[in-house]
Amino acid sequence: PPTAVSATGAPPNLQPGAWATITATWQDVNGWTDLKEVMVIVNYLQQSAVSCYLYSSPNNNTVGLVGDDSVLGTLYTFGTSVFLTNNQCTVDVANSSFTSRSGTNVTASYRVQFKPGFPTQNPLNAYLFSRDYLTDQSGGFVAFPSIFTVRYGAQLIVTTYH
């Protein structure tokens, strides 16, 4: 079955409403074209509801966002000038893309903005999922912990000079 390889978030410490980038890589021993669908859930726990849940198709070059009702919305071609939104996040489709599709790996970069009030707990983890064409097998969800921490409230920085 296909497998999740890595997930990172930048910057790792965010203020609510700030834009961030999620980069995720999946692998299939039969080549990246065998990857039927790849998904990323960003939340403090693995659940589709109340999450920033992204769905993509490497072969179709598309991305969608799962809504608050846990139903996948419309798929858009990466690069399309549109923002996908639910109560947890907004995805900037124009500035998101598959950054690499080569050999056995596919890597996607998603530009996201987390809404104020999300998450209700920190840190945010990434849960990656993939399914292949050949056997219709899934790689299951693989957790990549602590890719973001959202900082609420004012931050005080004190610098002391001697």
PDB file of C-alpha atoms in Angstrom:
ATOM      1  CA  PRO A   1       0.000   0.000   0.000  1.00  0.00           C
ATOM      2  CA  PRO A   2       1.017   3.639  -0.351  1.00  0.00           C
ATOM      3  CA  THR A   3       2.619   5.356   2.624  1.00  0.00           C
ATOM      4  CA  ALA A   4       2.926   8.835   4.095  1.00  0.00           C
ATOM      5  CA  VAL A   5       6.531  10.002   4.238  1.00  0.00           C
ATOM      6  CA  SER A   6       6.602  13.426   5.916  1.00  0.00           C
ATOM      7  CA  ALA A   7       4.632  16.496   6.957  1.00  0.00           C
ATOM      8  CA  THR A   8       5.943  19.878   8.061  1.00  0.00           C
ATOM      9  CA  GLY A   9       4.469  23.247   8.892  1.00  0.00           C
ATOM     10  CA  ALA A  10       6.034  26.669   8.483  1.00  0.00           C
ATOM     11  CA  PRO A  11       6.209  28.798  10.479  1.00  0.00           C
ATOM     12  CA  PRO A  12       5.752  26.368  13.389  1.00  0.00           C
ATOM     13  CA  ASN A  13       4.438  29.056  15.788  1.00  0.00           C
ATOM     14  CA  LEU A  14       1.426  30.991  14.527  1.00  0.00           C
ATOM     15  CA  GLN A  15      -0.907  33.746  15.564  1.00  0.00           C
ATOM     16  CA  PRO A  16      -4.577  33.074  14.713  1.00  0.00           C
ATOM     17  CA  GLY A  17      -5.346  34.394  11.254  1.00  0.00           C
ATOM     18  CA  ALA A  18      -1.741  34.145  10.043  1.00  0.00           C
ATOM     19  CA  TRP A  19      -0.982  32.312   6.804  1.00  0.00           C
ATOM     20  CA  ALA A  20       1.118  29.160   6.978  1.00  0.00           C
ATOM     21  CA  THR A  21       2.385  26.441   4.656  1.00  0.00           C
ATOM     22  CA  ILE A  22       1.802  22.719   5.077  1.00  0.00           C
ATOM     23  CA  THR A  23       4.153  20.519   3.051  1.00  0.00           C
ATOM     24  CA  ALA A  24       3.337  16.816   2.822  1.00  0.00           C
ATOM     25  CA  THR A  25       4.926  13.897   0.961  1.00  0.00           C
ATOM     26  CA  TRP A  26       3.440  10.513   0.087  1.00  0.00           C
ATOM     27  CA  GLN A  27       5.040   7.487  -1.568  1.00  0.00           C
ATOM     28  CA  ASP A  28       3.823   4.533  -3.634  1.00  0.00           C
ATOM     29  CA  VAL A  29       6.161   1.720  -4.701  1.00  0.00           C
ATOM     30  CA  ASN A  30       4.273   1.542  -8.032  1.00  0.00           C
ATOM     31  CA  GLY A  31       5.119   5.197  -8.755  1.00  0.00           C
ATOM     32  CA  TRP A  32       3.427   8.457  -7.870  1.00  0.00           C
ATOM     33  CA  THR A  33       0.867   8.036 -10.699  1.00  0.00           C
ATOM     34  CA  ASP A  34      -0.596   5.107  -8.732  1.00  0.00           C
ATOM     35  CA  LEU A  35      -1.639   7.517  -5.961  1.00  0.00           C
ATOM     36  CA  LYS A  36      -5.387   7.957  -6.439  1.00  0.00           C
ATOM     37  CA  GLU A  37      -5.972  10.355  -3.555  1.00  0.00           C
ATOM     38  CA  VAL A  38      -3.945  11.968  -0.798  1.00  0.00           C
ATOM     39  CA  MET A  39      -5.313  13.715   2.266  1.00  0.00           C
ATOM     40  CA  VAL A  40      -4.123  15.865   5.140  1.00  0.00           C
ATOM     41  CA  ILE A  41      -6.051  16.423   8.366  1.00  0.00           C
ATOM     42  CA  VAL A  42      -4.674  19.229  10.530  1.00  0.00           C
ATOM     43  CA  ASN A  43      -5.998  19.141  14.081  1.00  0.00           C
ATOM     44  CA  TYR A  44      -4.902  18.258  17.585  1.00  0.00           C
ATOM     45  CA  LEU A  45      -6.512  14.823  17.085  1.00  0.00           C
ATOM     46  CA  GLN A  46      -7.477  12.633  14.129  1.00  0.00           C
ATOM     47  CA  GLN A  47     -11.053  13.451  13.183  1.00  0.00           C
ATOM     48  CA  SER A  48     -12.725  14.782  10.072  1.00  0.00           C
ATOM     49  CA  ALA A  49     -15.186  17.055  11.870  1.00  0.00           C
ATOM     50  CA  VAL A  50     -13.876  20.368  13.181  1.00  0.00           C
ATOM     51  CA  SER A  51     -10.635  20.003  11.214  1.00  0.00           C
ATOM     52  CA  CYS A  52      -8.679  21.575   8.413  1.00  0.00           C
ATOM     53  CA  TYR A  53      -9.105  18.516   6.165  1.00  0.00           C
ATOM     54  CA  LEU A  54      -7.567  18.723   2.679  1.00  0.00           C
ATOM     55  CA  TYR A  55      -8.196  16.249  -0.140  1.00  0.00           C
ATOM     56  CA  SER A  56      -6.059  16.127  -3.304  1.00  0.00           C
ATOM     57  CA  SER A  57      -5.709  14.054  -6.450  1.00  0.00           C
ATOM     58  CA  PRO A  58      -2.132  13.968  -7.809  1.00  0.00           C
ATOM     59  CA  ASN A  59      -3.196  12.771 -11.273  1.00  0.00           C
ATOM     60  CA  ASN A  60      -5.947  15.376 -11.637  1.00  0.00           C
ATOM     61  CA  ASN A  61      -3.916  18.180  -9.997  1.00  0.00           C
ATOM     62  CA  THR A  62      -6.892  19.088  -7.788  1.00  0.00           C
ATOM     63  CA  VAL A  63      -7.561  20.059  -4.188  1.00  0.00           C
ATOM     64  CA  GLY A  64     -10.694  20.286  -2.055  1.00  0.00           C
ATOM     65  CA  LEU A  65     -11.572  21.087   1.536  1.00  0.00           C
ATOM     66  CA  VAL A  66     -13.855  18.950   3.685  1.00  0.00           C
ATOM     67  CA  GLY A  67     -16.632  21.109   5.103  1.00  0.00           C
ATOM     68  CA  ASP A  68     -17.892  21.439   8.641  1.00  0.00           C
ATOM     69  CA  ASP A  69     -20.462  18.740   7.794  1.00  0.00           C
ATOM     70  CA  SER A  70     -17.581  16.295   6.994  1.00  0.00           C
ATOM     71  CA  VAL A  71     -18.518  16.353   3.289  1.00  0.00           C
ATOM     72  CA  LEU A  72     -15.885  17.061   0.638  1.00  0.00           C
ATOM     73  CA  GLY A  73     -16.553  20.280  -1.218  1.00  0.00           C
ATOM     74  CA  THR A  74     -15.835  21.107  -4.855  1.00  0.00           C
ATOM     75  CA  LEU A  75     -12.426  20.140  -6.222  1.00  0.00           C
ATOM     76  CA  TYR A  76     -10.408  22.905  -7.873  1.00  0.00           C
ATOM     77  CA  THR A  77      -7.300  22.729 -10.011  1.00  0.00           C
ATOM     78  CA  PHE A  78      -4.216  23.903  -8.124  1.00  0.00           C
ATOM     79  CA  GLY A  79      -3.395  27.466  -9.165  1.00  0.00           C
ATOM     80  CA  THR A  80      -7.056  28.486  -9.552  1.00  0.00           C
ATOM     81  CA  SER A  81      -7.779  31.878  -8.010  1.00  0.00           C
ATOM     82  CA  VAL A  82     -10.149  30.678  -5.281  1.00  0.00           C
ATOM     83  CA  PHE A  83     -10.205  30.366  -1.497  1.00  0.00           C
ATOM     84  CA  LEU A  84     -11.758  27.265   0.098  1.00  0.00           C
ATOM     85  CA  THR A  85     -13.075  27.807   3.594  1.00  0.00           C
ATOM     86  CA  ASN A  86     -14.713  26.088   6.538  1.00  0.00           C
ATOM     87  CA  ASN A  87     -14.968  27.178  10.178  1.00  0.00           C
ATOM     88  CA  GLN A  88     -11.418  26.002  10.923  1.00  0.00           C
ATOM     89  CA  CYS A  89      -9.295  27.175   8.001  1.00  0.00           C
ATOM     90  CA  THR A  90      -9.036  28.825   4.607  1.00  0.00           C
ATOM     91  CA  VAL A  91      -7.003  27.321   1.757  1.00  0.00           C
ATOM     92  CA  ASP A  92      -5.436  29.592  -0.865  1.00  0.00           C
ATOM     93  CA  VAL A  93      -5.712  27.352  -3.962  1.00  0.00           C
ATOM     94  CA  ALA A  94      -3.835  29.819  -6.197  1.00  0.00           C
ATOM     95  CA  ASN A  95      -0.751  29.549  -3.982  1.00  0.00           C
ATOM     96  CA  SER A  96      -0.960  25.812  -3.272  1.00  0.00           C
ATOM     97  CA  SER A  97       0.385  23.088  -5.550  1.00  0.00           C
ATOM     98  CA  PHE A  98       1.951  19.711  -6.045  1.00  0.00           C
ATOM     99  CA  THR A  99       5.562  20.849  -5.828  1.00  0.00           C
ATOM    100  CA  SER A 100       7.012  17.504  -6.911  1.00  0.00           C
ATOM    101  CA  ARG A 101       5.682  14.432  -8.697  1.00  0.00           C
ATOM    102  CA  SER A 102       8.639  12.204  -9.443  1.00  0.00           C
ATOM    103  CA  GLY A 103       9.490   8.520  -9.219  1.00  0.00           C
ATOM    104  CA  THR A 104       7.623   7.024  -6.279  1.00  0.00           C
ATOM    105  CA  ASN A 105       6.948  10.305  -4.423  1.00  0.00           C
ATOM    106  CA  VAL A 106       4.483  13.159  -4.617  1.00  0.00           C
ATOM    107  CA  THR A 107       4.820  16.319  -2.521  1.00  0.00           C
ATOM    108  CA  ALA A 108       2.131  18.954  -2.020  1.00  0.00           C
ATOM    109  CA  SER A 109       2.372  22.420  -0.541  1.00  0.00           C
ATOM    110  CA  TYR A 110      -0.805  23.987   0.851  1.00  0.00           C
ATOM    111  CA  ARG A 111      -1.119  27.650   1.887  1.00  0.00           C
ATOM    112  CA  VAL A 112      -3.581  27.778   4.784  1.00  0.00           C
ATOM    113  CA  GLN A 113      -4.919  30.255   7.296  1.00  0.00           C
ATOM    114  CA  PHE A 114      -6.303  28.994  10.600  1.00  0.00           C
ATOM    115  CA  LYS A 115      -9.416  30.764  11.826  1.00  0.00           C
ATOM    116  CA  PRO A 116      -9.544  32.467  15.233  1.00  0.00           C
ATOM    117  CA  GLY A 117     -10.674  29.913  17.818  1.00  0.00           C
ATOM    118  CA  PHE A 118      -9.081  26.980  15.984  1.00  0.00           C
ATOM    119  CA  PRO A 119      -7.632  24.850  17.376  1.00  0.00           C
ATOM    120  CA  THR A 120      -9.257  24.403  20.743  1.00  0.00           C
ATOM    121  CA  GLN A 121      -6.114  22.549  21.864  1.00  0.00           C
ATOM    122  CA  ASN A 122      -2.452  22.637  20.879  1.00  0.00           C
ATOM    123  CA  PRO A 123      -0.254  21.488  19.288  1.00  0.00           C
ATOM    124  CA  LEU A 124      -1.650  20.864  15.826  1.00  0.00           C
ATOM    125  CA  ASN A 125      -0.729  17.542  14.271  1.00  0.00           C
ATOM    126  CA  ALA A 126      -0.884  16.432  10.637  1.00  0.00           C
ATOM    127  CA  TYR A 127      -2.550  13.129   9.773  1.00  0.00           C
ATOM    128  CA  LEU A 128      -1.741  11.954   6.239  1.00  0.00           C
ATOM    129  CA  PHE A 129      -3.724   9.400   4.264  1.00  0.00           C
ATOM    130  CA  SER A 130      -3.333   7.942   0.770  1.00  0.00           C
ATOM    131  CA  ARG A 131      -5.075   5.421  -1.494  1.00  0.00           C
ATOM    132  CA  ASP A 132      -3.747   3.815  -4.660  1.00  0.00           C
ATOM    133  CA  TYR A 133      -5.314   2.865  -8.004  1.00  0.00           C
ATOM    134  CA  LEU A 134      -3.740  -0.560  -8.539  1.00  0.00           C
ATOM    135  CA  THR A 135      -5.099  -2.356  -5.481  1.00  0.00           C
ATOM    136  CA  ASP A 136      -7.379   0.373  -4.069  1.00  0.00           C
ATOM    137  CA  GLN A 137      -5.423  -0.035  -0.850  1.00  0.00           C
ATOM    138  CA  SER A 138      -4.949   2.760   1.618  1.00  0.00           C
ATOM    139  CA  GLY A 139      -1.904   3.590   3.627  1.00  0.00           C
ATOM    140  CA  GLY A 140      -4.115   4.387   6.608  1.00  0.00           C
ATOM    141  CA  PHE A 141      -3.684   7.597   8.548  1.00  0.00           C
ATOM    142  CA  VAL A 142      -0.124   8.336   9.668  1.00  0.00           C
ATOM    143  CA  ALA A 143       0.405  10.954  12.372  1.00  0.00           C
ATOM    144  CA  PHE A 144       3.081  13.633  12.218  1.00  0.00           C
ATOM    145  CA  PRO A 145       2.913  15.386  15.592  1.00  0.00           C
ATOM    146  CA  SER A 146       3.335  19.044  16.468  1.00  0.00           C
ATOM    147  CA  ILE A 147       3.654  20.680  13.060  1.00  0.00           C
ATOM    148  CA  PHE A 148       2.103  23.925  14.381  1.00  0.00           C
ATOM    149  CA  THR A 149       1.393  25.659  17.659  1.00  0.00           C
ATOM    150  CA  VAL A 150      -1.131  28.482  17.513  1.00  0.00           C
ATOM    151  CA  ARG A 151      -0.405  31.232  20.032  1.00  0.00           C
ATOM    152  CA  TYR A 152      -3.355  33.136  21.456  1.00  0.00           C
ATOM    153  CA  GLY A 153      -3.278  36.420  23.317  1.00  0.00           C
ATOM    154  CA  ALA A 154      -0.637  39.079  23.532  1.00  0.00           C
ATOM    155  CA  GLN A 155       2.987  38.110  23.660  1.00  0.00           C
ATOM    156  CA  LEU A 156       5.435  40.100  25.730  1.00  0.00           C
ATOM    157  CA  ILE A 157       9.069  40.162  24.718  1.00  0.00           C
ATOM    158  CA  VAL A 158      11.427  41.637  27.285  1.00  0.00           C
ATOM    159  CA  THR A 159      14.950  42.571  26.347  1.00  0.00           C
ATOM    160  CA  THR A 160      17.342  43.583  29.084  1.00  0.00           C
ATOM    161  CA  TYR A 161      20.554  45.476  28.332  1.00  0.00           C
ATOM    162  CA  HIS A 162      23.415  45.523  30.810  1.00  0.00           C
TER     163      HIS A 162
END
